[in-house]
Amino acid sequence: MLSPHRPDRNARRGAAAALLACLLAAGCASSAPARHGRDAERRQDYDRAVVEYTKAVRQHPDDADSRLALDRSRLRASQDHFIRGRRFAATGKLDQALVEYEVSSELNPTNTEIDDELRVTRNKLRAKVAVAREGKTELQTLIERARDLPPPGLDLPPGVKMPTTLMFRDATSRDVFTGIARLANISLIFDSAFRDTPVTVDLRNATLEDALGTVAGATRTFFRVTAPRTVVVIPDTPAKRREYEEEVVRTFYLSNADLKETMDLLRMVLDARRISPTTATNALTIKDTPERIAAAARVLSAVDKARPEVIIDVELLEVDRTRLQEYGLQIASSGSTGLNGGVGIATDSANTTTLQTLKNLTAADIVATGLPTLYYRLLKSDSSTRTLANPQLRTTDGVAAKARFGEQVPVPITTFSPLATGGIAQQPVTTFNYQNIGVNIDITPRTHHDDDVTLQLNVVVSNISGTGFGGLPTFGNREINTMIRLRDGETNMLAGLIRDDERQSLEGIPGLVDLPVVGRLFAHNSKTQNQTDVILTLTPHIIRVLDLTEADLRPFRVGRDSLAPITELPLLPLEAPRPQEPPKPEDPNAPKKPGGPR
């Protein structure tokens, strides 16, 4: 006889078995990324192991085993890329070594050895251009040597110095000038309006130019070189300045600066009015006083510099969005399935990988993502990824680099014109405009002093999507227009240009589906939908920096003395505090001073 409670017991057992099966299925599904990560780790494919363990940590943030496995895989993958980078660097393949070091640094950002090798490799790449630039031509050497030369006949004997014991105390200015002239073996002439004044001056170990300038400034006089080894001392008054004013003409040959901009600069800063350009030789001719000519030479030396140059590695990939989801990534606009916004990999204080999501994006947003180079490599090596363009653009700072890949399609445009003057526009006239179809890239770089590069970016990916009214073609368009700032050698990914393609095909029994009329009975329509995303990667490399020297950055005064028109502004050293002497002990037998403490 059966128990009346046995059906209930069987039902409870069936429910428990179903619940256990669900739990086991959920456990198997949740552990799939970790299992794939362990398989990749056994194959020593540490890059794929990092991706799988990252998905496992994202699904189960509290799983300590997955976190430890992720940290272990990141370190091993970093070490592998570091070893590859050293091999490339040893064989002189610095470009490939730089890429390996960057991946290694992303996986293990706390390793200082990797950062040092990365910095050294970047400097070596930049030194290739610097070495070529250091080999100056004969023309460059001639221009630099003649840049600071004064006009002939206006220079004093070079290399003349005053004795180390030369000092004057309450001496007349005529005696001081005469003593300097005798020591330098030059002739001295005093203007008829010259008047003696007492002066105390220290000229120990001073050059001839500094000695004459010091005494002239202390006695309100100035001097002119009127003949070889002949100096005239004149009172410093406006009338005497006009009387002894001299003008010289000099031509400056520019190598990099723009003529018009340079002319405006000299007119505004130095008040140079008599200046004329020569476009054929890119030269400026100036007529002015010797001091202004010397100041113009100093200014032109600072501004006539070559622009920085940048090489931009551009790669445009068309990626199957299914593959992105398999890697645990979803780069999309708001409203699509999965994670909205841009996906990036970040490292927190515990050195664990977390997923960051950008919210509140509209459908028209173009998402800039900071994915590591590791994910980019895995996507690129996938068989479903198609490379649309991979140019390497070299351009100068502020100049747009343009690349066009594709074809030009004629688009007819019909307008109506009158048959006669003043008539009704009724005669059709058809013209054709050619539209670029394919990949169109415009990038304008701007370098910064901290080795950052700002890229003004415009990318258009267009194609013929079909035909419209009157059989005219219709065009599909995906466009990026943005500005980003990257470090030298940093890779950035832009994504979010989604495209949906629907295809209808007839499927059925082979042979029967081809029969006329009745073939449709053995076939059915199949619709497939393929969704792709366009990913753009940008990697700028600075290969030429602005060639500045300390003399270009240091300010100077434009003096009125033709022999010393340029005066450097010295850097005032900080005066060290004087050590305080310890107080002397008081003598108890010494008499007390009046007014002291009682």
Coordinates of C-alpha atoms in Angstrom, one line a residue:
M1 CA 0.0 0.0 0.0
L2 CA 1.4 3.4 -1.0
S3 CA 1.8 6.1 1.6
P4 CA -0.4 9.1 1.0
H5 CA 2.5 11.5 1.5
R6 CA 4.8 9.9 -1.1
P7 CA 3.7 12.0 -4.0
D8 CA 4.4 15.2 -2.0
R9 CA 7.9 13.8 -1.1
N10 CA 8.6 13.0 -4.8
A11 CA 7.5 16.5 -5.8
R12 CA 9.8 18.0 -3.3
R13 CA 12.7 15.9 -4.5
G14 CA 12.1 16.9 -8.1
A15 CA 12.0 20.6 -7.2
A16 CA 15.2 20.3 -5.2
A17 CA 16.9 18.5 -8.1
A18 CA 15.7 21.2 -10.5
L19 CA 17.0 23.9 -8.1
L20 CA 20.4 22.1 -7.8
A21 CA 20.6 21.8 -11.6
C22 CA 20.0 25.5 -12.0
L23 CA 22.6 26.3 -9.4
L24 CA 25.1 24.1 -11.0
A25 CA 24.4 25.6 -14.4
A26 CA 24.7 29.1 -13.0
G27 CA 28.0 28.1 -11.3
C28 CA 29.4 26.7 -14.6
A29 CA 28.3 29.8 -16.5
S30 CA 29.9 32.1 -13.9
S31 CA 33.1 30.2 -13.8
A32 CA 33.5 30.0 -17.6
P33 CA 35.8 33.1 -17.8
A34 CA 37.9 31.9 -15.0
R35 CA 38.2 28.5 -16.6
H36 CA 39.2 30.1 -19.9
G37 CA 41.7 32.2 -18.1
R38 CA 43.3 29.1 -16.5
D39 CA 43.4 27.4 -19.9
A40 CA 45.1 30.5 -21.4
E41 CA 47.6 30.6 -18.5
R42 CA 48.5 27.0 -19.1
R43 CA 49.2 27.8 -22.7
Q44 CA 51.3 30.8 -21.5
D45 CA 49.0 33.1 -23.4
Y46 CA 49.0 35.6 -20.6
D47 CA 47.5 38.4 -22.7
R48 CA 44.3 36.4 -23.2
A49 CA 44.5 35.3 -19.6
V50 CA 44.3 38.9 -18.4
V51 CA 41.2 39.5 -20.5
E52 CA 39.4 36.4 -19.2
Y53 CA 40.3 37.0 -15.6
T54 CA 39.2 40.6 -16.0
K55 CA 35.7 39.4 -17.1
A56 CA 35.7 36.9 -14.2
V57 CA 36.5 39.7 -11.7
R58 CA 33.8 41.9 -13.2
Q59 CA 31.2 39.2 -12.9
H60 CA 32.3 38.2 -9.4
P61 CA 34.0 41.2 -7.7
D62 CA 34.3 39.3 -4.3
D63 CA 36.1 36.3 -5.8
A64 CA 39.6 36.4 -4.3
D65 CA 40.9 33.6 -6.4
S66 CA 40.1 35.5 -9.7
R67 CA 41.7 38.6 -8.4
L68 CA 44.9 36.9 -7.5
A69 CA 44.9 35.1 -10.8
L70 CA 44.4 38.4 -12.6
D71 CA 47.3 40.0 -10.7
R72 CA 49.5 37.0 -11.5
S73 CA 48.6 37.1 -15.2
R74 CA 49.2 40.8 -15.4
L75 CA 52.7 40.5 -13.9
R76 CA 53.6 37.6 -16.2
A77 CA 52.3 39.3 -19.3
S78 CA 54.2 42.5 -18.4
Q79 CA 57.4 40.5 -18.0
D80 CA 56.9 38.8 -21.4
H81 CA 56.4 42.1 -23.2
F82 CA 59.3 43.6 -21.3
I83 CA 61.6 40.8 -22.5
R84 CA 60.4 41.2 -26.1
G85 CA 61.1 45.0 -25.8
R86 CA 64.6 44.4 -24.8
R87 CA 65.2 42.0 -27.7
F88 CA 63.9 44.6 -30.2
A89 CA 66.0 47.3 -28.5
A90 CA 69.1 45.2 -28.7
T91 CA 68.6 44.7 -32.5
G92 CA 68.0 48.4 -33.1
K93 CA 64.2 48.1 -33.7
L94 CA 63.3 50.9 -31.4
D95 CA 59.8 51.4 -32.8
Q96 CA 58.8 47.9 -31.9
A97 CA 60.6 48.0 -28.6
L98 CA 58.7 51.2 -27.7
V99 CA 55.3 49.4 -28.3
E100 CA 56.3 46.4 -26.2
Y101 CA 57.5 48.7 -23.3
E102 CA 54.2 50.6 -23.4
V103 CA 52.2 47.4 -23.1
S104 CA 54.4 46.2 -20.3
S105 CA 54.0 49.5 -18.5
E106 CA 50.3 49.4 -18.8
L107 CA 50.1 46.0 -17.3
N108 CA 52.5 46.8 -14.4
P109 CA 52.6 50.6 -13.9
T110 CA 54.5 50.3 -10.6
N111 CA 57.7 48.8 -12.1
T112 CA 60.3 51.6 -12.3
E113 CA 62.6 49.5 -14.4
I114 CA 60.0 49.4 -17.2
D115 CA 59.5 53.2 -16.9
D116 CA 63.2 53.8 -17.2
E117 CA 63.5 51.6 -20.3
L118 CA 60.5 53.3 -21.8
R119 CA 62.0 56.7 -21.2
V120 CA 65.4 55.7 -22.7
T121 CA 63.8 54.3 -25.8
R122 CA 61.8 57.4 -26.4
N123 CA 64.9 59.5 -26.0
K124 CA 66.8 57.3 -28.5
L125 CA 64.1 57.6 -31.1
R126 CA 64.1 61.4 -30.7
A127 CA 67.9 61.5 -30.8
K128 CA 67.8 60.0 -34.3
V129 CA 66.4 63.3 -35.6
A130 CA 68.5 65.3 -33.2
V131 CA 71.8 63.8 -34.4
A132 CA 70.9 64.6 -38.0
R133 CA 70.0 68.1 -37.0
E134 CA 73.3 68.6 -35.2
G135 CA 75.3 68.2 -38.4
K136 CA 75.1 71.8 -39.4
T137 CA 75.8 72.9 -42.9
E138 CA 78.4 75.5 -43.9
L139 CA 75.7 78.0 -44.5
Q140 CA 74.2 77.5 -41.0
T141 CA 77.6 77.9 -39.4
L142 CA 78.3 81.1 -41.4
I143 CA 75.0 82.7 -40.4
E144 CA 75.4 81.8 -36.7
R145 CA 79.0 83.1 -36.6
A146 CA 78.1 86.4 -38.2
R147 CA 74.9 87.0 -36.2
D148 CA 76.6 88.8 -33.3
L149 CA 79.3 90.6 -35.2
P150 CA 79.2 94.4 -35.1
P151 CA 79.7 96.6 -38.2
P152 CA 83.3 96.9 -39.4
G153 CA 85.1 99.8 -37.8
L154 CA 82.8 99.9 -34.7
D155 CA 84.5 97.2 -32.8
L156 CA 87.2 97.5 -30.1
P157 CA 90.3 95.3 -29.8
P158 CA 89.1 91.9 -28.6
G159 CA 90.4 90.1 -25.5
V160 CA 91.7 93.2 -23.7
K161 CA 91.4 93.1 -19.9
M162 CA 92.2 95.5 -17.1
P163 CA 94.8 94.6 -14.4
T164 CA 93.6 92.9 -11.3
T165 CA 94.6 95.9 -9.2
L166 CA 93.0 98.7 -11.2
M167 CA 90.9 101.0 -8.9
F168 CA 90.3 104.7 -9.0
R169 CA 89.2 106.7 -5.9
D170 CA 88.1 110.4 -6.3
A171 CA 89.9 110.6 -9.7
T172 CA 88.8 112.9 -12.6
S173 CA 86.9 111.2 -15.4
R174 CA 89.5 112.4 -17.9
D175 CA 92.3 110.6 -16.0
V176 CA 90.2 107.4 -15.7
F177 CA 89.4 107.4 -19.5
T178 CA 93.1 108.1 -20.3
G179 CA 94.3 105.3 -18.0
I180 CA 92.0 102.8 -19.7
A181 CA 93.2 103.9 -23.2
R182 CA 96.8 103.5 -22.2
L183 CA 96.3 100.1 -20.8
A184 CA 94.4 99.0 -24.0
N185 CA 96.8 100.8 -26.4
I186 CA 94.0 102.8 -28.1
S187 CA 93.7 106.5 -29.1
L188 CA 91.3 108.6 -27.1
I189 CA 89.6 111.9 -28.2
F190 CA 87.4 114.1 -26.0
D191 CA 84.5 116.1 -27.4
S192 CA 84.8 119.9 -27.0
A193 CA 81.8 119.9 -24.6
F194 CA 83.4 117.3 -22.4
R195 CA 83.7 118.3 -18.7
D196 CA 85.6 116.6 -15.9
T197 CA 83.8 115.0 -13.0
P198 CA 85.2 113.1 -10.0
V199 CA 84.6 109.4 -10.0
T200 CA 85.4 106.4 -7.9
V201 CA 85.3 103.1 -9.7
D202 CA 86.6 99.5 -9.4
L203 CA 87.8 98.1 -12.8
R204 CA 89.7 95.1 -11.6
N205 CA 89.8 92.3 -14.2
A206 CA 87.2 94.1 -16.4
T207 CA 87.1 93.8 -20.2
L208 CA 87.8 96.9 -22.3
E209 CA 84.1 97.2 -23.3
D210 CA 82.9 96.8 -19.7
A211 CA 85.4 99.3 -18.4
L212 CA 84.5 102.0 -20.9
G213 CA 80.8 101.4 -20.4
T214 CA 81.1 101.5 -16.6
V215 CA 82.9 104.8 -16.5
A216 CA 80.6 106.3 -19.2
G217 CA 77.5 105.4 -17.2
A218 CA 79.0 106.9 -14.0
T219 CA 80.0 110.2 -15.7
R220 CA 76.9 110.8 -17.9
T221 CA 78.9 110.3 -21.1
F222 CA 78.9 107.9 -24.0
F223 CA 81.6 106.9 -26.5
R224 CA 81.8 106.1 -30.2
V225 CA 84.4 104.2 -32.2
T226 CA 85.2 106.6 -35.1
A227 CA 88.2 104.8 -36.6
P228 CA 90.3 101.7 -35.9
R229 CA 91.5 101.8 -32.3
T230 CA 90.1 105.3 -31.9
V231 CA 87.4 106.2 -29.3
V232 CA 85.6 109.5 -28.8
V233 CA 84.1 110.4 -25.4
I234 CA 81.0 112.6 -25.6
P235 CA 78.6 114.2 -23.1
D236 CA 75.3 112.3 -23.0
T237 CA 72.8 114.9 -24.1
P238 CA 70.0 114.6 -26.7
A239 CA 71.8 117.1 -29.0
K240 CA 75.0 115.2 -28.9
R241 CA 73.2 111.9 -29.4
R242 CA 71.7 113.3 -32.6
E243 CA 75.0 114.7 -33.7
Y244 CA 76.9 111.4 -33.3
E245 CA 74.0 109.1 -34.3
E246 CA 75.0 106.5 -36.8
E247 CA 73.0 104.1 -38.9
V248 CA 73.9 100.8 -40.4
V249 CA 72.2 98.4 -42.8
R250 CA 72.0 94.7 -42.3
T251 CA 70.2 91.8 -44.1
F252 CA 68.9 88.9 -42.1
Y253 CA 68.2 85.6 -43.9
L254 CA 65.4 83.6 -42.2
S255 CA 65.2 79.9 -42.4
N256 CA 61.9 79.1 -40.6
A257 CA 60.1 82.2 -39.5
D258 CA 57.4 83.9 -41.7
L259 CA 58.5 87.2 -43.3
K260 CA 55.3 89.1 -42.5
E261 CA 55.0 87.9 -38.9
T262 CA 58.7 88.8 -38.3
M263 CA 58.3 92.2 -39.8
D264 CA 55.3 92.9 -37.5
L265 CA 57.3 91.7 -34.5
L266 CA 60.3 93.9 -35.1
R267 CA 58.1 97.0 -35.7
M268 CA 56.1 96.4 -32.5
V269 CA 58.9 95.4 -30.2
L270 CA 61.9 97.4 -31.5
D271 CA 60.1 100.2 -33.3
A272 CA 62.0 99.3 -36.5
R273 CA 60.4 101.4 -39.3
R274 CA 62.9 101.1 -42.1
I275 CA 62.6 97.4 -42.8
S276 CA 62.0 95.7 -46.2
P277 CA 61.4 92.0 -47.1
T278 CA 62.8 90.0 -50.0
T279 CA 60.5 87.0 -50.6
A280 CA 62.8 85.4 -53.2
T281 CA 65.5 84.7 -50.6
N282 CA 63.3 84.9 -47.5
A283 CA 65.3 87.8 -46.1
L284 CA 64.8 91.1 -44.2
T285 CA 66.9 94.2 -44.7
I286 CA 66.9 96.7 -41.8
K287 CA 68.4 100.2 -41.6
D288 CA 68.7 101.5 -38.1
T289 CA 71.1 102.4 -35.3
P290 CA 73.7 99.8 -34.3
E291 CA 72.0 99.1 -31.0
R292 CA 68.7 98.3 -32.7
I293 CA 70.3 96.2 -35.3
A294 CA 72.0 94.2 -32.6
A295 CA 68.7 93.8 -30.7
A296 CA 67.0 92.7 -33.9
A297 CA 69.7 90.0 -34.4
R298 CA 69.0 88.8 -30.8
V299 CA 65.3 88.6 -31.4
L300 CA 65.6 86.9 -34.8
S301 CA 67.9 84.3 -33.2
A302 CA 65.2 83.4 -30.7
V303 CA 62.2 83.3 -33.1
D304 CA 63.7 81.8 -36.3
K305 CA 63.3 78.2 -35.1
A306 CA 62.1 75.0 -36.8
R307 CA 58.7 73.9 -35.9
P308 CA 58.3 70.7 -33.8
E309 CA 57.4 67.6 -35.9
V310 CA 55.1 64.8 -35.0
I311 CA 54.5 61.3 -36.5
I312 CA 51.0 60.0 -36.0
D313 CA 50.3 56.3 -36.3
V314 CA 46.7 56.0 -37.4
E315 CA 44.8 52.8 -37.7
L316 CA 41.1 52.5 -38.6
L317 CA 39.5 49.1 -37.8
E318 CA 36.1 47.7 -38.4
V319 CA 35.2 45.3 -35.6
D320 CA 32.4 42.9 -35.2
R321 CA 30.5 44.0 -32.1
T322 CA 30.0 40.3 -31.1
R323 CA 33.7 40.0 -30.7
L324 CA 33.7 43.1 -28.4
Q325 CA 31.2 41.4 -26.2
E326 CA 33.2 38.2 -26.1
Y327 CA 36.2 40.2 -24.8
G328 CA 33.9 41.8 -22.2
L329 CA 33.8 45.1 -23.9
Q330 CA 30.9 47.1 -25.2
I331 CA 31.8 50.4 -26.9
A332 CA 28.6 52.1 -27.8
S333 CA 26.3 55.0 -27.5
S334 CA 23.6 55.3 -24.9
G335 CA 20.5 53.1 -25.5
S336 CA 22.2 50.1 -27.0
T337 CA 22.3 46.7 -25.4
G338 CA 25.0 46.0 -22.8
L339 CA 27.2 48.6 -21.2
N340 CA 26.6 52.2 -22.3
G341 CA 29.3 54.7 -22.9
G342 CA 33.0 54.2 -23.1
V343 CA 34.8 51.3 -21.5
G344 CA 38.2 51.7 -19.9
I345 CA 40.5 49.7 -17.7
A346 CA 41.7 51.4 -14.5
T347 CA 43.8 50.4 -11.6
D348 CA 42.8 51.3 -8.1
S349 CA 45.0 51.6 -5.0
A350 CA 44.9 47.9 -4.4
N351 CA 46.2 47.3 -8.0
T352 CA 43.1 45.5 -9.0
T353 CA 41.3 46.0 -12.3
T354 CA 37.9 47.7 -12.3
L355 CA 35.5 48.6 -15.0
Q356 CA 34.6 52.3 -15.5
T357 CA 31.5 53.3 -17.5
L358 CA 30.7 56.8 -18.8
K359 CA 27.0 57.6 -18.5
N360 CA 24.6 60.1 -19.9
L361 CA 25.7 59.9 -23.5
T362 CA 23.4 60.7 -26.4
A363 CA 23.2 58.7 -29.6
A364 CA 25.3 61.3 -31.4
D365 CA 28.2 61.1 -29.0
I366 CA 31.6 59.8 -30.1
V367 CA 33.1 58.0 -27.2
A368 CA 36.9 58.3 -26.5
T369 CA 38.0 55.2 -24.7
G370 CA 41.3 54.5 -22.8
L371 CA 41.6 50.8 -23.5
P372 CA 45.0 49.3 -23.0
T373 CA 47.1 48.3 -25.9
L374 CA 46.5 44.7 -24.9
Y375 CA 42.9 44.8 -25.9
Y376 CA 43.7 46.6 -29.1
R377 CA 46.2 43.8 -30.1
L378 CA 43.6 41.1 -29.4
L379 CA 41.0 42.8 -31.5
K380 CA 43.4 43.5 -34.3
S381 CA 44.5 39.8 -34.5
D382 CA 40.9 38.6 -34.7
S383 CA 39.9 37.2 -38.1
S384 CA 36.6 39.2 -38.1
T385 CA 38.4 42.5 -37.8
R386 CA 39.0 44.4 -41.0
T387 CA 41.6 47.2 -41.4
L388 CA 40.1 50.1 -43.3
A389 CA 43.2 52.3 -43.2
N390 CA 46.7 52.3 -41.6
P391 CA 48.6 55.5 -42.6
Q392 CA 51.6 57.0 -40.8
L393 CA 51.3 60.7 -41.0
R394 CA 54.2 63.1 -40.4
T395 CA 53.5 66.8 -40.1
T396 CA 54.7 69.9 -38.3
D397 CA 53.2 71.6 -35.4
G398 CA 49.9 73.4 -36.3
V399 CA 49.8 72.1 -39.9
A400 CA 47.0 69.7 -40.8
A401 CA 47.9 66.2 -42.1
K402 CA 45.4 64.8 -44.6
A403 CA 44.9 61.3 -45.9
R404 CA 42.3 60.2 -48.4
F405 CA 41.5 56.5 -49.1
G406 CA 38.7 55.5 -51.5
E407 CA 37.2 56.9 -54.6
Q408 CA 35.3 59.9 -55.9
V409 CA 31.7 59.3 -57.0
P410 CA 30.0 61.8 -59.4
V411 CA 26.7 63.2 -58.0
P412 CA 24.5 65.0 -60.7
I413 CA 23.1 68.4 -59.8
T414 CA 20.4 69.9 -62.1
T415 CA 19.7 73.6 -62.2
F416 CA 17.3 75.5 -64.5
S417 CA 18.3 78.5 -66.5
P418 CA 16.3 80.8 -68.9
L419 CA 16.4 80.3 -72.6
A420 CA 16.9 84.0 -73.1
T421 CA 17.9 87.0 -71.0
G422 CA 15.0 87.9 -68.7
G423 CA 13.1 84.7 -69.5
I424 CA 11.7 82.0 -67.3
A425 CA 14.2 79.5 -65.9
Q426 CA 13.0 76.4 -67.7
Q427 CA 16.1 74.9 -69.4
P428 CA 17.7 72.1 -67.3
V429 CA 21.5 72.2 -66.9
T430 CA 23.1 69.2 -65.3
T431 CA 26.5 69.4 -63.6
F432 CA 28.4 66.9 -61.5
N433 CA 30.0 67.2 -58.1
Y434 CA 32.5 64.6 -57.0
Q435 CA 32.2 63.3 -53.5
N436 CA 34.9 61.5 -51.7
I437 CA 33.9 57.9 -50.7
G438 CA 36.0 55.9 -48.3
V439 CA 38.2 57.0 -45.4
N440 CA 39.1 60.7 -45.1
I441 CA 41.4 61.7 -42.2
D442 CA 42.4 65.3 -41.2
I443 CA 44.7 65.6 -38.1
T444 CA 46.3 68.9 -36.8
P445 CA 48.8 68.3 -34.0
R446 CA 49.9 70.9 -31.4
T447 CA 52.9 69.9 -29.2
H448 CA 53.3 71.1 -25.6
H449 CA 56.4 71.6 -23.4
D450 CA 55.6 68.6 -21.2
D451 CA 55.7 66.2 -24.2
D452 CA 51.9 66.1 -24.6
V453 CA 50.3 66.4 -28.0
T454 CA 46.9 67.9 -28.7
L455 CA 45.3 66.4 -31.9
Q456 CA 42.5 68.3 -33.7
L457 CA 40.8 65.3 -35.4
N458 CA 38.3 64.9 -38.2
V459 CA 37.6 61.4 -39.5
V460 CA 34.9 60.7 -42.1
V461 CA 34.1 57.1 -43.1
S462 CA 31.5 57.1 -46.0
N463 CA 30.2 54.5 -48.4
I464 CA 27.4 54.1 -51.0
S465 CA 24.5 52.7 -49.1
G466 CA 22.1 52.3 -52.1
T467 CA 20.0 54.3 -54.5
G468 CA 17.3 56.8 -53.9
F469 CA 15.0 59.0 -55.9
G470 CA 15.6 58.9 -59.6
G471 CA 18.2 56.2 -59.2
L472 CA 20.6 58.7 -57.6
P473 CA 23.1 57.2 -55.1
T474 CA 22.6 57.5 -51.3
F475 CA 25.6 57.7 -49.0
G476 CA 26.2 56.3 -45.5
N477 CA 28.4 58.5 -43.4
R478 CA 30.2 58.0 -40.0
E479 CA 32.2 61.0 -38.8
I480 CA 34.4 61.9 -35.8
N481 CA 35.2 65.5 -35.0
T482 CA 37.0 66.0 -31.7
M483 CA 40.1 67.2 -29.9
I484 CA 42.2 65.0 -27.6
R485 CA 45.4 65.5 -25.7
L486 CA 47.8 62.5 -25.5
R487 CA 51.3 61.8 -24.1
D488 CA 54.1 61.2 -26.4
G489 CA 53.7 57.5 -27.5
E490 CA 50.3 57.1 -25.8
T491 CA 47.7 55.1 -27.8
N492 CA 44.1 56.3 -27.8
M493 CA 41.0 54.6 -29.2
L494 CA 38.0 56.3 -30.5
A495 CA 34.8 54.3 -31.1
G496 CA 31.1 54.5 -31.3
L497 CA 30.4 54.6 -35.0
I498 CA 27.9 51.8 -35.2
R499 CA 26.6 50.4 -38.5
D500 CA 23.8 47.9 -39.0
D501 CA 23.6 45.8 -42.2
E502 CA 20.6 43.7 -42.9
R503 CA 20.7 41.0 -45.6
Q504 CA 18.0 38.8 -46.9
S505 CA 18.7 35.5 -48.6
L506 CA 16.7 32.6 -50.0
E507 CA 17.4 29.3 -48.4
G508 CA 15.9 25.9 -49.2
I509 CA 16.4 22.3 -50.5
P510 CA 19.3 22.3 -53.1
G511 CA 18.0 21.5 -56.6
L512 CA 14.3 22.0 -55.7
V513 CA 14.6 25.6 -54.8
D514 CA 15.8 26.4 -58.3
L515 CA 12.6 25.0 -60.0
P516 CA 10.5 27.6 -61.7
V517 CA 7.2 28.5 -60.0
V518 CA 7.1 25.6 -57.5
G519 CA 10.7 26.3 -56.2
R520 CA 9.3 28.8 -53.7
L521 CA 7.4 26.0 -52.0
F522 CA 10.7 24.4 -51.0
A523 CA 12.4 27.6 -49.8
H524 CA 12.1 30.3 -47.2
N525 CA 13.6 33.8 -46.7
S526 CA 16.4 34.3 -44.2
K527 CA 17.3 37.6 -42.7
T528 CA 20.7 38.2 -41.1
Q529 CA 21.8 41.3 -39.3
N530 CA 25.5 42.3 -38.9
Q531 CA 26.5 45.1 -36.5
T532 CA 29.9 46.6 -36.8
D533 CA 31.8 49.3 -34.9
V534 CA 34.6 51.5 -36.3
I535 CA 37.5 51.9 -33.9
L536 CA 40.2 54.5 -34.6
T537 CA 43.6 54.3 -32.8
L538 CA 45.9 57.3 -32.6
T539 CA 49.5 57.2 -31.4
P540 CA 51.6 60.4 -31.7
H541 CA 55.4 60.4 -31.6
I542 CA 57.3 63.6 -31.2
I543 CA 60.4 63.4 -33.4
R544 CA 61.5 67.1 -33.3
V545 CA 61.1 69.5 -30.4
L546 CA 61.6 73.3 -30.3
D547 CA 65.4 73.9 -30.3
L548 CA 65.6 76.5 -27.6
T549 CA 68.6 77.6 -25.6
E550 CA 69.0 79.5 -22.4
A551 CA 70.1 82.6 -24.3
D552 CA 66.7 82.5 -26.2
L553 CA 64.8 82.6 -23.0
R554 CA 66.9 85.1 -21.1
P555 CA 65.7 88.8 -21.2
F556 CA 68.0 91.6 -22.2
R557 CA 68.1 95.4 -22.2
V558 CA 68.5 97.5 -25.4
G559 CA 71.0 100.1 -24.3
R560 CA 71.8 103.4 -26.1
D561 CA 75.5 102.7 -26.4
S562 CA 76.4 101.3 -29.8
L563 CA 79.3 99.3 -28.5
A564 CA 77.2 97.6 -25.8
P565 CA 73.6 97.5 -27.1
I566 CA 72.8 94.2 -25.4
T567 CA 72.9 93.9 -21.6
E568 CA 72.0 90.6 -20.0
L569 CA 69.7 90.7 -17.0
P570 CA 71.6 88.7 -14.4
L571 CA 69.9 86.3 -12.1
L572 CA 70.2 87.6 -8.6
P573 CA 71.6 84.8 -6.3
L574 CA 69.9 84.4 -3.0
E575 CA 72.0 85.8 -0.2
A576 CA 72.9 83.2 2.3
P577 CA 71.9 84.2 5.9
R578 CA 74.8 85.3 8.0
P579 CA 75.6 83.0 11.0
Q580 CA 74.8 84.7 14.2
E581 CA 77.5 84.9 16.8
P582 CA 76.7 83.4 20.1
P583 CA 76.3 86.0 22.9
K584 CA 79.3 86.6 25.0
P585 CA 79.0 85.8 28.7
E586 CA 78.7 88.9 30.8
D587 CA 81.6 89.8 33.1
P588 CA 80.2 90.2 36.6
N589 CA 83.0 92.7 37.5
A590 CA 82.3 94.9 34.5
P591 CA 80.6 98.3 35.2
K592 CA 77.0 98.5 34.3
K593 CA 76.0 100.8 31.4
P594 CA 73.7 103.6 32.2
G595 CA 70.1 103.0 31.1
G596 CA 70.5 99.2 31.5
P597 CA 68.1 97.0 33.3
R598 CA 67.8 97.7 37.0

